[in-house]
């Protein structure tokens, strides 16, 4: 591991001021630290944001659930308020990695990293999330740009993620048996304003499957999905699953999610 300067920021303003194109924020460290140890990433400055109280916590209002960026997966999984308002979101958090990862990893770190197989990005898409940073509020559909890429600037700190509470929802995934990352994950959410189908693990970046959402808008039942053709042309292919297999699994897990709603 290369040497770096460690800073513990006292507030968001200081964290943002210390940041540059050669720095990383340290939230759970579950991606940053292994990447540095393996020599895949190096930074001049590591800015610890764990001590900034404002960044952690869960608030439920009538229509939304707002989760602070450094809130850990285990806190989301065990939150009575989230279990009541959006049970599928608590279940998603419970299915991330293992207890060690859930007790360190944070929601802000997960979406900032935008791993193509991460779980939370699909929740952001399905639950019409707004990502609040120290500078602006960003719709989830605009936030996720590509593989490990978001629209965040290097000095921008995610403060909280605000999810709309749906009428019904379910997240179903085919987990990698070792890491639990999604080989395929499908998050179906039915809102008063429409239906979203957030898909992760399938392509280089999370997406809202408009064909599936369209079919479910006409008829919210798993049989409505039978007639939807899912193309494998842009799907990932690796040692775990071919692109054709992934395309089939998107359909199978979308049906499973609708049945579980
Ligand atoms: C063994 C293992 C298994 C895992 N399994 C899964 C799984 O099944 N599903 C899944 O979804 N994930 C999984 N993960 C990922 C994990 O859950 C974390 O969410 C992820 O590693 C990043 O979160 P973190 O808090 O550790 O971020 P860090 O590693 O601290 O930071 C990651 C990146 O996010 C940036 N960042 C962090 N916080 C902010 C912020 N507030 N504002 C702006 N930028 C920020 C940092 O600059 C850095 O670039 C796994 C990880 C490991 C190591």
XYZ file of N, CA and C and ligand atoms in Angstrom:
836
model
N 0.847 -1.195 0.000
C 0.000 0.000 0.000
C 0.887 1.252 0.000
N 0.546 2.231 -0.856
C 1.339 3.472 -0.912
C 0.969 4.378 0.254
N 1.879 5.273 0.628
C 1.580 6.178 1.752
C 0.535 7.214 1.331
N -0.188 7.722 2.331
C -1.217 8.741 2.066
C -1.386 9.578 3.324
N -2.021 10.734 3.172
C -2.342 11.577 4.332
C -3.726 11.203 4.833
N -3.846 10.965 6.139
C -5.154 10.648 6.732
C -5.714 11.894 7.412
N -6.965 12.238 7.092
C -7.640 13.376 7.730
C -8.948 12.879 8.327
N -9.290 13.368 9.491
C -10.603 13.068 10.054
C -11.405 14.376 10.018
N -12.385 14.444 9.123
C -13.119 15.704 8.940
C -14.125 15.906 10.062
N -14.212 17.159 10.540
C -15.154 17.422 11.648
C -16.563 17.733 11.126
N -16.630 18.220 9.889
C -17.950 18.455 9.297
C -17.855 18.328 7.771
N -19.011 18.422 7.125
C -19.072 18.203 5.672
C -18.263 19.269 4.925
N -18.321 20.501 5.434
C -17.591 21.598 4.776
C -16.091 21.283 4.727
N -15.572 20.824 5.865
C -14.144 20.504 5.910
C -13.823 19.312 5.004
N -14.697 18.301 5.027
C -14.464 17.110 4.182
C -14.379 17.531 2.713
N -15.306 18.374 2.296
C -15.344 18.803 0.901
C -14.108 19.644 0.553
N -13.681 20.489 1.492
C -12.522 21.357 1.257
C -11.226 20.549 1.109
N -11.135 19.455 1.869
C -9.924 18.625 1.813
C -9.870 17.766 0.545
N -11.043 17.565 -0.080
C -11.122 16.617 -1.200
C -10.541 17.187 -2.491
N -10.069 16.264 -3.348
C -9.521 16.649 -4.658
C -9.702 15.455 -5.588
N -9.176 15.571 -6.809
C -9.290 14.430 -7.731
C -8.354 13.290 -7.317
N -7.518 13.524 -6.293
C -6.577 12.500 -5.821
C -6.877 12.101 -4.369
N -8.161 12.092 -4.027
C -8.530 11.736 -2.645
C -9.721 10.794 -2.655
N -9.974 10.164 -1.501
C -11.203 9.362 -1.331
C -11.759 9.644 0.049
N -13.081 9.616 0.129
C -13.715 9.692 1.446
C -13.691 8.294 2.049
N -13.461 8.237 3.352
C -13.482 6.948 4.032
C -14.787 6.855 4.818
N -15.694 5.994 4.333
C -16.966 5.776 5.040
C -16.838 4.431 5.748
N -17.288 3.334 5.100
C -17.073 2.007 5.706
C -15.698 1.457 5.385
N -15.095 1.965 4.314
C -13.774 1.476 3.893
C -13.822 0.098 3.238
N -15.018 -0.434 3.003
C -15.149 -1.812 2.514
C -14.739 -1.970 1.053
N -14.694 -0.857 0.320
C -14.169 -0.890 -1.047
C -12.806 -0.205 -1.091
N -12.725 0.971 -0.454
C -11.495 1.773 -0.553
C -10.286 1.029 0.014
N -10.430 0.447 1.191
C -9.246 -0.174 1.827
C -8.762 -1.417 1.058
N -9.659 -2.377 0.708
C -9.148 -3.497 -0.098
C -8.552 -3.052 -1.432
N -9.156 -2.034 -2.071
C -8.614 -1.571 -3.375
C -7.204 -1.029 -3.200
N -6.966 -0.312 -2.085
C -5.623 0.244 -1.837
C -4.645 -0.871 -1.494
N -5.114 -1.823 -0.676
C -4.220 -2.929 -0.283
C -3.794 -3.756 -1.492
N -4.726 -3.935 -2.437
C -4.425 -4.746 -3.622
C -3.677 -3.955 -4.700
N -3.453 -2.662 -4.437
C -2.736 -1.829 -5.401
C -3.611 -1.417 -6.583
N -4.929 -1.573 -6.451
C -5.828 -1.194 -7.546
C -6.140 0.296 -7.519
N -5.941 0.919 -6.348
C -6.204 2.364 -6.219
C -5.186 2.956 -5.262
N -4.819 4.218 -5.508
C -3.971 4.921 -4.529
C -4.433 6.374 -4.482
N -4.322 6.975 -3.299
C -4.804 8.340 -3.099
C -3.766 9.129 -2.325
N -3.750 10.433 -2.542
C -2.870 11.308 -1.758
C -3.503 11.540 -0.386
N -4.819 11.725 -0.386
C -5.521 12.034 0.864
C -6.711 11.102 1.078
N -6.812 10.590 2.293
C -7.981 9.804 2.707
C -8.719 10.648 3.742
N -9.970 10.927 3.450
C -10.743 11.839 4.321
C -11.830 11.051 5.034
N -11.604 10.826 6.299
C -12.535 10.030 7.106
C -13.779 10.869 7.416
N -14.955 10.354 7.046
C -16.202 11.108 7.289
C -17.088 10.426 8.331
N -16.559 9.381 8.945
C -17.388 8.596 9.884
C -17.786 9.372 11.133
N -16.974 10.379 11.500
C -17.276 11.094 12.749
C -18.251 12.256 12.550
N -18.681 12.479 11.327
C -19.615 13.594 11.067
C -21.034 13.118 11.392
N -21.528 13.569 12.552
C -22.813 13.049 13.064
C -23.968 13.263 12.100
N -23.967 14.442 11.457
C -25.046 14.826 10.545
C -25.265 13.799 9.417
N -24.222 13.018 9.104
C -24.320 12.125 7.949
C -24.976 10.785 8.261
N -25.293 10.556 9.544
C -25.825 9.238 9.895
C -27.232 9.339 10.481
N -28.058 8.352 10.194
C -29.388 8.317 10.810
C -30.493 8.022 9.811
N -31.673 7.721 10.348
C -32.819 7.318 9.527
C -34.018 8.159 9.935
N -34.700 8.746 8.926
C -35.912 9.539 9.220
C -37.034 9.065 8.311
N -38.195 8.787 8.912
C -39.344 8.396 8.089
C -40.407 9.472 8.234
N -40.863 10.006 7.087
C -41.980 10.960 7.128
C -43.170 10.259 6.471
N -44.255 10.975 6.209
C -45.436 10.344 5.607
C -45.136 9.640 4.289
N -44.345 10.294 3.435
C -44.175 9.771 2.070
C -42.771 9.286 1.751
N -41.805 9.615 2.614
C -40.415 9.273 2.281
C -39.643 8.685 3.465
N -38.585 7.965 3.096
C -37.608 7.465 4.070
C -36.278 8.107 3.691
N -35.654 8.797 4.639
C -34.373 9.450 4.352
C -33.282 8.799 5.199
N -32.232 8.356 4.525
C -31.152 7.623 5.206
C -29.847 8.407 5.035
N -29.212 8.742 6.155
C -27.936 9.450 6.117
C -26.865 8.601 5.441
N -25.920 9.285 4.770
C -24.950 8.590 3.909
C -24.085 7.575 4.654
N -23.717 7.862 5.911
C -22.818 6.916 6.598
C -23.594 5.902 7.455
N -24.895 5.823 7.226
C -25.684 4.795 7.917
C -25.265 3.426 7.382
N -25.015 2.515 8.317
C -24.497 1.201 7.910
C -25.620 0.291 7.426
N -25.244 -0.695 6.623
C -26.233 -1.648 6.096
C -26.968 -2.341 7.251
N -26.237 -2.674 8.316
C -26.866 -3.386 9.444
C -27.925 -2.507 10.122
N -27.707 -1.183 10.122
C -28.691 -0.270 10.741
C -29.961 -0.190 9.892
N -29.785 -0.205 8.574
C -30.960 -0.193 7.682
C -31.714 -1.515 7.836
N -30.943 -2.611 7.870
C -31.569 -3.941 7.959
C -32.386 -4.104 9.233
N -31.921 -3.492 10.327
C -32.602 -3.736 11.617
C -33.560 -2.603 12.000
N -33.670 -1.574 11.179
C -34.524 -0.434 11.538
C -36.013 -0.815 11.519
N -36.661 -0.630 12.667
C -38.104 -0.945 12.738
C -38.880 -0.011 11.823
N -38.441 1.261 11.764
C -39.142 2.243 10.927
C -39.068 1.864 9.450
N -37.879 1.425 9.012
C -37.754 1.052 7.587
C -38.520 -0.246 7.315
N -38.444 -1.176 8.250
C -39.181 -2.444 8.056
C -40.673 -2.174 7.879
N -41.161 -1.135 8.576
C -42.586 -0.813 8.492
C -42.901 -0.037 7.189
N -42.060 0.929 6.873
C -42.354 1.809 5.726
C -42.021 1.147 4.385
N -40.817 0.550 4.291
C -40.392 -0.102 3.030
C -39.679 -1.410 3.402
N -40.460 -2.459 3.719
C -39.819 -3.709 4.170
C -38.798 -4.254 3.173
N -39.043 -4.044 1.869
C -38.114 -4.595 0.869
C -36.727 -3.939 0.967
N -36.676 -2.694 1.459
C -35.385 -1.995 1.566
C -34.570 -2.572 2.736
N -35.263 -2.854 3.837
C -34.572 -3.481 4.977
C -34.081 -4.874 4.576
N -34.904 -5.593 3.814
C -34.511 -6.951 3.387
C -33.312 -6.886 2.445
N -33.283 -5.883 1.570
C -32.133 -5.714 0.663
C -30.849 -5.541 1.484
N -30.914 -4.659 2.497
C -29.715 -4.397 3.321
C -29.275 -5.658 4.055
N -30.231 -6.451 4.487
C -29.926 -7.698 5.214
C -29.221 -8.711 4.297
N -29.438 -8.569 3.004
C -28.848 -9.526 2.058
C -27.485 -9.105 1.517
N -26.952 -7.983 1.980
C -25.645 -7.512 1.490
C -24.514 -8.268 2.209
N -23.596 -8.815 1.431
C -22.354 -9.384 1.967
C -22.540 -10.297 3.153
N -21.755 -10.045 4.190
C -21.769 -10.850 5.410
C -21.851 -9.892 6.602
N -21.971 -10.418 7.840
C -22.133 -9.497 8.982
C -21.013 -8.453 9.095
N -19.786 -8.836 8.788
C -18.674 -7.872 8.882
C -18.887 -6.714 7.902
N -19.249 -7.053 6.669
C -19.476 -6.019 5.646
C -20.669 -5.156 6.038
N -21.733 -5.792 6.550
C -22.935 -5.018 6.904
C -22.692 -4.105 8.108
N -21.754 -4.483 8.950
C -21.463 -3.647 10.126
C -20.463 -2.535 9.855
N -19.878 -2.513 8.647
C -18.939 -1.432 8.283
C -19.447 -0.644 7.076
N -19.940 -1.348 6.071
C -20.319 -0.701 4.806
C -21.493 0.259 4.984
N -21.494 1.329 4.183
C -22.515 2.370 4.303
C -23.275 2.530 2.982
N -24.467 3.090 3.111
C -25.297 3.293 1.906
C -24.662 4.341 0.980
N -24.090 5.395 1.561
C -23.464 6.441 0.731
C -22.271 5.886 -0.024
N -21.454 5.077 0.668
C -20.283 4.470 0.025
C -20.711 3.542 -1.100
N -21.782 2.814 -0.867
C -22.254 1.870 -1.879
C -22.690 2.596 -3.147
N -23.487 3.651 -2.999
C -23.981 4.285 -4.242
C -22.901 5.160 -4.901
N -21.988 5.736 -4.077
C -20.892 6.524 -4.676
C -19.979 5.616 -5.493
N -19.806 4.385 -5.004
C -18.929 3.438 -5.695
C -19.581 2.909 -6.979
N -20.920 2.777 -6.950
C -21.705 2.301 -8.104
C -21.122 1.055 -8.760
N -20.854 0.049 -7.935
C -20.450 -1.259 -8.480
C -21.624 -1.791 -9.315
N -21.341 -2.331 -10.520
C -22.460 -2.806 -11.356
C -23.260 -3.930 -10.713
N -22.709 -4.582 -9.679
C -23.436 -5.676 -9.024
C -23.927 -5.298 -7.624
N -23.835 -4.022 -7.255
C -24.271 -3.603 -5.913
C -25.798 -3.580 -5.831
N -26.305 -3.767 -4.622
C -27.756 -3.861 -4.425
C -28.446 -2.497 -4.357
N -27.900 -1.567 -3.542
C -28.608 -0.300 -3.296
C -28.950 0.506 -4.556
N -28.097 0.528 -5.596
C -28.484 1.323 -6.774
C -29.854 0.929 -7.333
N -30.182 -0.380 -7.283
C -31.500 -0.789 -7.820
C -32.625 -0.225 -6.954
N -32.381 -0.106 -5.644
C -33.401 0.482 -4.758
C -33.573 1.961 -5.085
N -32.455 2.636 -5.357
C -32.536 4.072 -5.686
C -33.391 4.286 -6.929
N -33.203 3.423 -7.939
C -33.981 3.556 -9.180
C -35.452 3.204 -8.921
N -35.690 2.082 -8.248
C -37.077 1.619 -8.068
C -37.870 2.546 -7.154
N -37.187 3.120 -6.169
C -37.904 3.909 -5.158
C -37.765 5.418 -5.418
N -37.551 5.799 -6.674
C -37.497 7.216 -7.079
C -36.643 8.046 -6.114
N -35.441 7.548 -5.814
C -34.624 8.217 -4.787
C -34.089 9.562 -5.261
N -33.911 10.445 -4.277
C -33.195 11.701 -4.519
C -31.918 11.635 -3.684
N -30.791 11.912 -4.328
C -29.511 11.871 -3.612
C -29.164 13.317 -3.257
N -29.099 13.577 -1.945
C -28.795 14.932 -1.478
C -27.303 15.027 -1.183
N -26.625 15.973 -1.825
C -25.206 16.196 -1.545
C -25.068 17.561 -0.865
N -23.830 17.944 -0.576
C -23.603 19.264 0.042
C -23.889 20.401 -0.939
N -24.063 20.063 -2.239
C -24.295 21.105 -3.253
C -25.665 21.088 -3.899
N -26.272 19.882 -3.991
C -27.492 19.775 -4.816
C -28.262 18.502 -4.490
N -29.435 18.397 -5.095
C -30.245 17.181 -4.977
C -30.355 16.569 -6.367
N -30.068 15.268 -6.471
C -29.959 14.626 -7.787
C -30.929 13.446 -7.867
N -31.697 13.362 -8.969
C -32.570 12.201 -9.178
C -31.698 10.973 -9.447
N -32.115 9.836 -8.882
C -31.329 8.611 -9.051
C -31.080 8.297 -10.529
N -32.084 8.524 -11.361
C -31.938 8.181 -12.793
C -30.792 8.972 -13.437
N -30.459 10.144 -12.860
C -29.362 10.951 -13.433
C -28.050 10.694 -12.700
N -28.135 10.121 -11.495
C -26.954 9.969 -10.646
C -26.009 8.883 -11.163
N -26.581 7.718 -11.555
C -25.753 6.571 -11.958
C -25.432 6.701 -13.440
N -24.135 6.821 -13.755
C -23.749 7.148 -15.139
C -23.211 5.951 -15.926
N -22.479 5.054 -15.261
C -21.843 3.936 -15.973
C -21.113 3.077 -14.956
N -20.283 2.156 -15.448
C -19.601 1.236 -14.529
C -18.715 2.009 -13.538
N -18.987 1.883 -12.265
C -18.260 2.592 -11.195
C -18.248 4.110 -11.437
N -19.247 4.620 -12.103
C -19.276 6.048 -12.441
C -20.612 6.674 -12.033
N -20.507 7.832 -11.369
C -21.705 8.611 -11.026
C -21.477 10.050 -11.488
N -22.467 10.908 -11.246
C -22.283 12.315 -11.641
C -21.644 13.140 -10.521
N -21.192 12.483 -9.440
C -20.589 13.223 -8.317
C -19.292 13.904 -8.733
N -19.081 15.115 -8.225
C -17.774 15.774 -8.418
C -16.864 15.307 -7.285
N -15.543 15.438 -7.478
C -14.623 14.851 -6.484
C -14.737 15.513 -5.112
N -15.217 16.755 -5.053
C -15.328 17.426 -3.747
C -16.746 17.335 -3.174
N -17.610 16.593 -3.852
C -19.027 16.530 -3.448
C -19.248 15.386 -2.451
N -19.945 15.699 -1.379
C -20.206 14.698 -0.326
C -21.693 14.339 -0.361
N -21.999 13.053 -0.450
C -23.403 12.633 -0.315
C -23.769 12.794 1.154
N -24.877 13.482 1.402
C -25.317 13.665 2.786
C -26.423 12.674 3.151
N -27.353 12.470 2.241
C -28.472 11.563 2.545
C -29.129 11.088 1.257
N -29.861 9.990 1.384
C -30.614 9.444 0.250
C -32.078 9.376 0.689
N -32.941 9.982 -0.132
C -34.359 10.061 0.216
C -35.159 9.156 -0.732
N -35.845 8.163 -0.156
C -36.612 7.194 -0.959
C -38.105 7.483 -0.837
N -38.842 7.360 -1.946
C -40.310 7.457 -1.889
C -40.859 6.129 -1.375
N -41.844 6.212 -0.498
C -42.468 4.984 0.017
C -43.479 4.486 -1.025
N -43.275 3.262 -1.531
C -44.180 2.767 -2.580
C -45.440 2.123 -1.977
N -46.424 1.844 -2.846
C -47.609 1.088 -2.383
C -47.198 -0.342 -2.056
N -46.404 -0.931 -2.959
C -45.838 -2.251 -2.694
C -44.517 -2.407 -3.441
N -43.689 -3.299 -2.938
C -42.372 -3.462 -3.565
C -41.718 -4.757 -3.103
N -40.760 -5.210 -3.910
C -39.961 -6.378 -3.517
C -38.638 -6.357 -4.276
N -37.574 -6.768 -3.598
C -36.262 -6.924 -4.242
C -35.887 -8.395 -4.182
N -35.560 -8.954 -5.326
C -35.163 -10.366 -5.390
C -33.833 -10.459 -6.118
N -32.894 -11.210 -5.537
C -31.597 -11.326 -6.229
C -31.082 -12.745 -6.266
N -30.284 -12.982 -7.305
C -29.513 -14.211 -7.411
C -28.122 -13.823 -6.923
N -27.755 -14.202 -5.690
C -26.477 -13.698 -5.168
C -25.279 -14.527 -5.613
N -24.154 -13.856 -5.770
C -22.897 -14.570 -5.931
C -22.698 -15.370 -4.636
N -22.464 -16.678 -4.727
C -22.413 -17.468 -3.501
C -21.265 -17.076 -2.562
N -20.234 -16.430 -3.068
C -19.114 -16.052 -2.198
C -19.332 -14.667 -1.597
N -19.518 -13.648 -2.438
C -19.561 -12.262 -1.930
C -20.964 -11.785 -1.589
N -21.980 -12.419 -2.161
C -23.395 -12.017 -2.081
C -23.738 -10.830 -2.985
N -22.755 -10.272 -3.715
C -23.105 -9.271 -4.732
C -24.119 -9.906 -5.690
N -24.903 -9.074 -6.370
C -25.961 -9.590 -7.235
C -25.414 -10.062 -8.584
N -25.596 -11.340 -8.878
C -25.371 -11.786 -10.265
C -26.498 -11.161 -11.090
N -27.678 -11.176 -10.494
C -28.849 -10.430 -10.982
C -29.643 -9.983 -9.760
N -30.100 -8.735 -9.770
C -31.007 -8.267 -8.723
C -32.097 -7.429 -9.365
N -33.352 -7.703 -9.020
C -34.476 -6.951 -9.622
C -35.348 -6.375 -8.510
N -35.510 -5.052 -8.548
C -36.309 -4.356 -7.527
C -37.553 -3.796 -8.218
N -38.712 -4.361 -7.880
C -39.985 -3.888 -8.458
C -40.684 -3.016 -7.418
N -41.101 -1.819 -7.826
C -41.841 -0.946 -6.899
C -43.031 -0.334 -7.619
N -44.200 -0.453 -6.967
C -45.428 0.143 -7.524
C -45.757 1.386 -6.712
N -45.689 2.535 -7.379
C -46.037 3.815 -6.744
C -47.376 4.281 -7.309
N -47.994 5.239 -6.613
C -49.239 5.827 -7.158
C -48.974 6.405 -8.544
N -47.749 6.932 -8.738
C -47.407 7.630 -9.973
C -46.881 6.702 -11.079
N -46.649 5.429 -10.774
C -46.132 4.527 -11.805
C -45.298 3.395 -11.213
N -44.785 2.561 -12.129
C -44.025 1.373 -11.690
C -42.579 1.491 -12.165
N -41.652 1.128 -11.296
C -40.232 1.078 -11.669
C -39.698 -0.331 -11.477
N -38.785 -0.712 -12.360
C -38.114 -2.012 -12.222
C -36.604 -1.747 -12.286
N -35.979 -1.626 -11.136
C -34.533 -1.374 -11.073
C -33.787 -2.695 -11.203
N -32.861 -2.751 -12.170
C -32.131 -4.009 -12.403
C -30.641 -3.774 -12.171
N -30.045 -4.612 -11.341
C -28.592 -4.521 -11.095
C -27.944 -5.865 -11.440
N -26.628 -5.820 -11.672
C -25.877 -7.043 -11.947
C -25.928 -7.471 -13.410
N -26.903 -6.968 -14.162
C -27.118 -7.451 -15.531
C -26.198 -6.762 -16.539
N -26.090 -5.433 -16.423
C -25.324 -4.644 -17.396
C -24.195 -3.897 -16.684
N -23.524 -3.013 -17.403
C -22.393 -2.286 -16.790
C -22.876 -1.307 -15.726
N -24.156 -0.971 -15.748
C -24.693 -0.007 -14.775
C -26.158 -0.351 -14.503
N -26.596 -0.046 -13.308
C -28.003 -0.248 -12.953
C -28.906 0.486 -13.955
N -30.123 -0.046 -14.183
C -31.061 0.637 -15.088
C -32.495 0.334 -14.689
N -33.398 1.193 -15.212
C -34.832 0.997 -15.009
C -35.339 0.288 -16.255
N -35.843 -0.943 -16.116
C -36.297 -1.684 -17.293
C -37.694 -1.209 -17.685
N -37.726 -0.346 -18.693
C -38.991 0.298 -19.103
C -39.953 -0.712 -19.728
N -39.426 -1.752 -20.410
C -40.331 -2.749 -21.020
C -41.071 -3.526 -19.934
N -40.313 -3.937 -18.905
C -40.967 -4.661 -17.802
C -41.944 -3.743 -17.080
N -41.520 -2.504 -16.836
C -42.397 -1.551 -16.136
C -43.666 -1.305 -16.949
N -43.526 -1.210 -18.278
C -44.683 -0.980 -19.156
C -45.671 -2.132 -19.080
N -45.149 -3.358 -19.142
C -46.031 -4.542 -19.078
C -46.746 -4.593 -17.727
N -46.030 -4.251 -16.663
C -46.636 -4.302 -15.318
C -47.632 -3.164 -15.102
N -47.451 -2.083 -15.842
C -48.404 -0.970 -15.719
C -49.767 -1.396 -16.277
N -49.726 -2.185 -17.363
C -50.994 -2.670 -17.955
C -51.628 -3.736 -17.068
N -50.801 -4.565 -16.476
C -51.332 -5.692 -15.696
C -50.285 -6.074 -14.644
N -50.537 -5.684 -13.390
C -49.522 -5.938 -12.356
C -49.617 -7.398 -11.877
N -49.075 -8.296 -12.726
C -49.030 -9.708 -12.337
C -47.821 -10.340 -13.020
N -47.300 -11.408 -12.424
C -46.075 -11.989 -12.986
C -46.312 -12.549 -14.380
N -47.556 -12.933 -14.680
C -47.834 -13.475 -16.020
C -47.670 -12.387 -17.093
N -47.817 -11.115 -16.716
C -47.659 -10.024 -17.686
C -46.222 -9.956 -18.202
N -45.292 -10.515 -17.429
C -43.865 -10.460 -17.801
C -43.524 -11.507 -18.873
N -44.358 -12.558 -18.963
C -44.061 -13.649 -19.894
C -43.834 -13.155 -21.328
N -44.615 -12.170 -21.737
C -44.528 -11.710 -23.127
C -43.415 -10.707 -23.384
N -42.678 -10.316 -22.364
C -41.628 -9.290 -22.561
C -40.337 -9.959 -23.024
N -39.775 -9.431 -24.122
C -38.517 -10.004 -24.623
C -37.356 -9.240 -23.989
N -36.438 -9.951 -23.338
C -35.276 -9.291 -22.724
C -34.052 -9.610 -23.583
N -33.459 -8.575 -24.156
C -32.288 -8.798 -25.018
C -31.039 -9.005 -24.155
N -30.185 -9.929 -24.604
C -28.945 -10.186 -23.857
C -27.766 -9.398 -24.439
N -28.026 -8.585 -25.463
C -26.904 -7.990 -26.213
C -25.993 -7.091 -25.367
N -26.547 -6.360 -24.391
C -25.676 -5.484 -23.582
C -25.382 -6.081 -22.204
N -25.731 -7.339 -22.024
C -25.593 -7.915 -20.671
C -24.174 -8.406 -20.404
N -23.813 -8.387 -19.120
C -22.494 -8.862 -18.706
C -22.393 -10.362 -18.932
N -21.161 -10.803 -19.189
C -20.898 -12.230 -19.331
C -19.606 -12.505 -18.586
N -19.630 -13.418 -17.623
C -18.413 -13.699 -16.845
C -18.435 -15.135 -16.359
N -17.525 -15.491 -15.468
C -17.453 -16.902 -15.039
C -18.712 -17.333 -14.280
N -19.472 -16.366 -13.777
C -20.657 -16.721 -12.980
C -21.882 -16.947 -13.844
N -22.000 -16.183 -14.920
C -23.209 -16.278 -15.745
C -22.952 -15.666 -17.113
N -23.476 -16.341 -18.150
C -23.363 -15.776 -19.506
C -24.412 -14.686 -19.675
N -24.294 -13.918 -20.763
C -25.273 -12.846 -20.998
C -26.671 -13.435 -21.238
N -26.750 -14.577 -21.946
C -28.074 -15.187 -22.185
C -28.705 -15.642 -20.871
N -27.876 -16.213 -20.014
C -28.391 -16.664 -18.709
C -28.895 -15.470 -17.904
N -28.108 -14.381 -17.921
C -28.529 -13.182 -17.181
C -29.874 -12.664 -17.706
N -30.016 -12.639 -19.042
C -31.279 -12.136 -19.616
C -32.453 -12.980 -19.108
N -32.262 -14.298 -19.075
C -33.329 -15.178 -18.549
C -33.604 -14.917 -17.081
N -32.515 -14.671 -16.333
C -32.678 -14.462 -14.885
C -33.356 -13.128 -14.569
N -33.143 -12.120 -15.419
C -33.834 -10.833 -15.198
C -35.336 -11.090 -15.222
N -35.772 -11.871 -16.203
C -37.205 -12.177 -16.340
C -37.675 -13.004 -15.135
N -36.914 -14.041 -14.809
C -37.323 -14.936 -13.709
C -37.389 -14.171 -12.385
N -36.413 -13.297 -12.145
C -36.393 -12.588 -10.850
C -37.383 -11.424 -10.825
N -37.707 -10.893 -11.997
C -38.762 -9.867 -12.036
C -40.089 -10.524 -11.669
N -40.345 -11.724 -12.199
C -41.599 -12.439 -11.877
C -41.653 -12.757 -10.381
N -40.507 -13.196 -9.871
C -40.423 -13.528 -8.439
C -40.730 -12.288 -7.583
N -40.177 -11.144 -8.017
C -40.383 -9.907 -7.248
C -41.858 -9.494 -7.272
N -42.497 -9.603 -8.442
C -43.919 -9.226 -8.531
C -44.746 -10.152 -7.634
N -44.463 -11.442 -7.684
C -45.224 -12.389 -6.842
C -45.029 -12.099 -5.358
N -43.850 -11.544 -5.013
C -43.550 -11.288 -3.578
C -44.061 -9.919 -3.109
N -44.586 -9.107 -4.038
C -45.041 -7.753 -3.670
C -46.266 -7.802 -2.746
C -16.565 -9.075 0.916
C -17.512 -8.020 0.446
C -18.801 -8.385 0.078
C -19.702 -7.402 -0.346
N -20.956 -7.799 -0.731
C -21.828 -6.875 -1.201
C -23.146 -7.248 -1.603
O -23.568 -8.397 -1.500
N -23.940 -6.269 -2.091
C -23.545 -4.953 -2.183
O -24.318 -4.106 -2.632
N -22.328 -4.572 -1.766
C -21.464 -5.503 -1.276
N -20.235 -5.101 -0.835
C -19.914 -3.640 -0.852
C -20.124 -2.998 0.546
O -21.386 -3.303 0.990
C -19.990 -1.448 0.622
O -21.219 -0.806 0.428
C -19.096 -0.865 -0.368
O -17.881 -1.581 -0.282
C -18.801 0.652 -0.199
O -19.262 1.216 0.990
P -18.269 1.801 2.087
O -19.108 2.525 3.066
O -17.395 0.724 2.611
O -17.439 2.856 1.228
P -15.869 3.213 1.204
O -15.083 2.006 0.837
O -15.472 3.932 2.442
O -15.879 4.254 -0.011
C -16.137 3.796 -1.339
C -16.160 4.977 -2.314
O -17.288 5.809 -2.036
C -16.887 7.181 -1.807
N -17.753 7.678 -0.742
C -18.034 7.074 0.440
N -18.922 7.811 1.149
C -19.200 8.901 0.398
C -20.049 10.049 0.584
N -20.817 10.202 1.674
N -20.084 10.990 -0.393
C -19.339 10.852 -1.520
N -18.535 9.786 -1.758
C -18.462 8.826 -0.814
C -15.423 7.121 -1.434
O -14.758 8.317 -1.822
C -14.936 5.898 -2.222
O -14.610 6.284 -3.540
C -19.314 -6.041 -0.398
C -18.016 -5.668 -0.010
C -17.118 -6.636 0.428
C -15.754 -6.220 0.853
